[in-house]
């Protein structure tokens, strides 16, 4: 009914530089900018599409709308002053930046965060992952015209933001994971209120299952569309749910456990088809994993204990010469901070490895040709990319 | 694709009957207890240390003067002004605040048409200064370290039998850790009488740059080795770190720098004095004020001769402070540096006996009087006349000179200041050596919470076996039929000062106590011996309550004579050093003015 069979033979062959030799004067092709302000784009970036009819012949990604030079800004700030800005590298899931930066500093400064802080960090990261997936589930429905999922998931995400607010003091940029530990303990009665949120979330997720994953329109438009050949995973640096949807059961929480993940019980969700639908189902399963993990953490984590390790006076904190790479599994794949110190009070170099960098640019450009113009938005959302983290 | 997959999505129509989940008006919704809203500041607690300004990565905070809040000891009087066009609400300023005065309200939103309204001094202007509190840090500040690094010292049992120095000094590692705690607010600089550049030399310790540290010390204090041991460290009393923990061990860090730089290197780093000017200045008294003035004048190229009545230079630093607190070789090194600048110190040369004031005036371009307070005062209660009653300063001087001093198995000390502690602890050491045990009773007018002595002196005295009776007023030195001292009779003190604030102790006579002892030592204060001036000069000078009157530049009423130090001002070494600098500057200004006139 909705089948779309692209026929590459009708277009000129790519030139030696890999680009199509297209003459726009012929009137056969049209240049179309999807973004930077467009409901079918994830965040502030744009895709320059060359279309022929409703078939996309070529897509070129344009980023830079959100470039704020964070990595350079960090080099001009003391180690503690970097802390408030790292979260801004990725708006929807800021906590991973806080964790990676804090862990990198601790690694080079020879500090170990207390056990309570380790559990708290894990809790924060899972709450952040949950919220990130709320945005995905809302977004993927929205990209296909199913607006209600966006409204529901925004509501559920907002409930989780309430929990973030009472725990960390902020809704979006939590600034809670300090080098050395975390800034506080669980407020009283937090577990009960969190359970209410998780219950509500599960009810709405059940509705998502009915309205989206059991929806014939959704299935038809996503199954077999935007397939990533597993052979591309390695050359294109594909990690996280995008790879797991293609049968690669890789998850840093399992493969190289950090924080307290080795004390938690969970399975890594995978799928085989590597299409938009598979990627969505992997993420749907991941949300449930996060919900279960939050419950487990609240049950298992120590009730008391220091939240912060003893750290030097932050006003003139110097860290010995060294380099380290701290990585973790965020909702989109491997997230990492590469920190180089030179013995002064400032980082010599910080490099942020965000999964969106590969997924939203090289991979997307590779996947776009041959798709239907109406599927570009869904394809893009299915890769679950966040432009702020591409550009830093 | 079955029919089920077409129909199932419609089941969610049930939500039509749900209440709306969105809130029409978010403003007014209560925020969480920890919410980081706009700042609040308890201005009476805020000390204006500027740590918030230092940590802010946005440059959103400026320390500004605020009407009604003046600078005072340990308080700059400045308050943080926050620019919400720059603030990112990270609350590091709250976490690092040294007093805990800075917190945040839990106000979500704020709408105003005037952009300037978003830059204000929290706690002063805005409506939510009284709002419910939002974010405040958990527990005490953790970002700058609240515990002082302990300095090793001798155990009471080990130290009571000798006059060895009690504290060991910091190791490098310890010093770096302690120096790390400093937040560089500079409140200490304002408090220090000599305005030593404390944060800078502490930074030098952190950087392990002891050469720089030493040069910084000598910019303001040629007695850094002495002050590194016995300074009254008023700086630590105004330290921002004091508010939630221990103040920085500023005194010990100063000592650490000196300990790390060999004597010869010290002279090398300070460098040669200026070319000789041909001017000559006489200084009477080789105490901290006189020698500091001598150092400054010699550095400027003037010829300086210091006349000292006693056998060694140092004044009260040598003859008043026991060796276990200030070893003589430490003092000698400080004096050695001053001598290396070309200062001539003539010891055993008493003005008035070996040389007259007139001669000094004739042979020099200026004369500076820094004679200190070497005469002990007496309580003048019945029985103080005669054998068995001594004055603390006399005894301390004789102990320094190595003389055999009178000793008894049970001694009563009158006084609650540092001199009383010094003599009590010195005599305790002599008792231990002579009799094998300590028998010292110390009585003071003040109650223990208002003792004039440093708290650590009180603690250490007690550790060494000194029994302290506070709020006791001496009434009589008891003597037996043969006139031998048998003890001190005291009444309990009800108040020390009268309603006008004058010294007028009131006693509770019903609470009488006799402190047994065959020797009584008075340590209630000292006076200057001004007999060296001679009758004519004494008559010519203006006086102020028994002290030579000076103006703010340390000029006496005689244009050629200047005076400084304990004899005119007091009360401690570092103040004497500060006075020494000031009087030297005045003398130099006078010499320069004369240069122009000629």
CSV table of C-alpha atoms in Angstrom, one decimal, chain B residues 389 430 465 528:
chain,number,residue,atom,x,y,z
B,389,UNK,CA,57.4,38.3,95.7
B,430,UNK,CA,62.6,24.9,86.5
B,465,UNK,CA,50.4,21.0,85.4
B,528,UNK,CA,58.5,51.8,80.2
